[in-house]
C-alpha cells in the first residue's frame, strides 16, 4: 500500500486526476472530440441539427472554455 507522503502516491494521484479531467473534456460535444460523435448518434434529428450548426457550436464551446 502506498503511503500518502510517498512521492509515488503524489505522482499517481496527480496522474489520475489529469486522466479523469482529459476523459471528461473529451466527452464535451465539440466537433473534433468524441462527445460530438455521441451526440450525433443519439438521434437523427439531433445529428442533423448538429451537422447544420457545427461551426456555431464550435465557436460557442471555444468561447465557453476560454
Short mmCIF file of C-alpha atoms in Angstrom, two decimals:
data_model
loop_
_atom_site.label_atom_id
_atom_site.label_comp_id
_atom_site.label_asym_id
_atom_site.label_seq_id
_atom_site.Cartn_x
_atom_site.Cartn_y
_atom_site.Cartn_z
CA UNK A 1 0.00 0.00 0.00
CA UNK A 2 1.23 3.47 -0.80
CA UNK A 3 1.95 5.89 1.98
CA UNK A 4 0.24 9.29 1.39
CA UNK A 5 3.54 11.08 1.94
CA UNK A 6 5.27 8.96 -0.66
CA UNK A 7 6.27 10.73 -3.89
CA UNK A 8 4.85 7.86 -5.93
CA UNK A 9 1.46 8.34 -4.30
CA UNK A 10 1.50 12.02 -5.24
CA UNK A 11 2.51 11.19 -8.80
CA UNK A 12 -0.23 8.59 -9.30
CA UNK A 13 -2.85 10.81 -7.68
CA UNK A 14 -1.92 13.69 -9.99
CA UNK A 15 -1.82 11.34 -12.97
CA UNK A 16 -5.29 10.02 -12.11
CA UNK A 17 -6.82 13.50 -11.80
CA UNK A 18 -5.30 14.60 -15.10
CA UNK A 19 -6.52 11.44 -16.82
CA UNK A 20 -10.07 11.85 -15.49
CA UNK A 21 -10.05 15.52 -16.50
CA UNK A 22 -8.99 14.67 -20.04
CA UNK A 23 -11.66 11.97 -20.28
CA UNK A 24 -14.38 14.41 -19.21
CA UNK A 25 -13.05 17.07 -21.61
CA UNK A 26 -13.06 14.52 -24.45
CA UNK A 27 -16.78 13.89 -23.86
CA UNK A 28 -17.73 17.52 -24.47
CA UNK A 29 -19.88 17.86 -27.60
CA UNK A 30 -17.29 19.83 -29.58
CA UNK A 31 -16.89 18.63 -33.20
CA UNK A 32 -13.35 17.18 -33.11
CA UNK A 33 -13.98 15.37 -29.81
CA UNK A 34 -15.75 12.06 -29.12
CA UNK A 35 -18.65 13.73 -27.33
CA UNK A 36 -19.67 15.24 -30.66
CA UNK A 37 -19.95 11.77 -32.19
CA UNK A 38 -22.02 10.58 -29.23
CA UNK A 39 -24.44 13.49 -29.67
CA UNK A 40 -24.79 12.70 -33.38
CA UNK A 41 -25.58 9.06 -32.60
CA UNK A 42 -28.38 9.90 -30.11
CA UNK A 43 -30.94 10.58 -32.82
CA UNK A 44 -31.13 11.63 -36.44
CA UNK A 45 -32.78 14.96 -35.59
CA UNK A 46 -30.07 15.92 -33.14
CA UNK A 47 -27.40 14.74 -35.58
CA UNK A 48 -28.84 16.81 -38.41
CA UNK A 49 -29.10 19.90 -36.20
CA UNK A 50 -25.52 19.48 -35.01
CA UNK A 51 -24.24 18.97 -38.56
CA UNK A 52 -26.05 22.10 -39.68
CA UNK A 53 -24.68 24.31 -36.88
CA UNK A 54 -21.27 22.70 -36.29
CA UNK A 55 -19.30 25.90 -36.75
CA UNK A 56 -21.51 27.90 -34.38
CA UNK A 57 -21.43 25.16 -31.76
CA UNK A 58 -17.62 25.00 -32.00
CA UNK A 59 -17.28 28.76 -31.55
CA UNK A 60 -19.69 28.71 -28.60
CA UNK A 61 -17.74 26.00 -26.77
CA UNK A 62 -14.42 27.65 -27.58
CA UNK A 63 -15.63 30.90 -26.02
CA UNK A 64 -17.11 28.97 -23.09
CA UNK A 65 -13.80 27.20 -22.39
CA UNK A 66 -11.74 30.39 -22.63
#
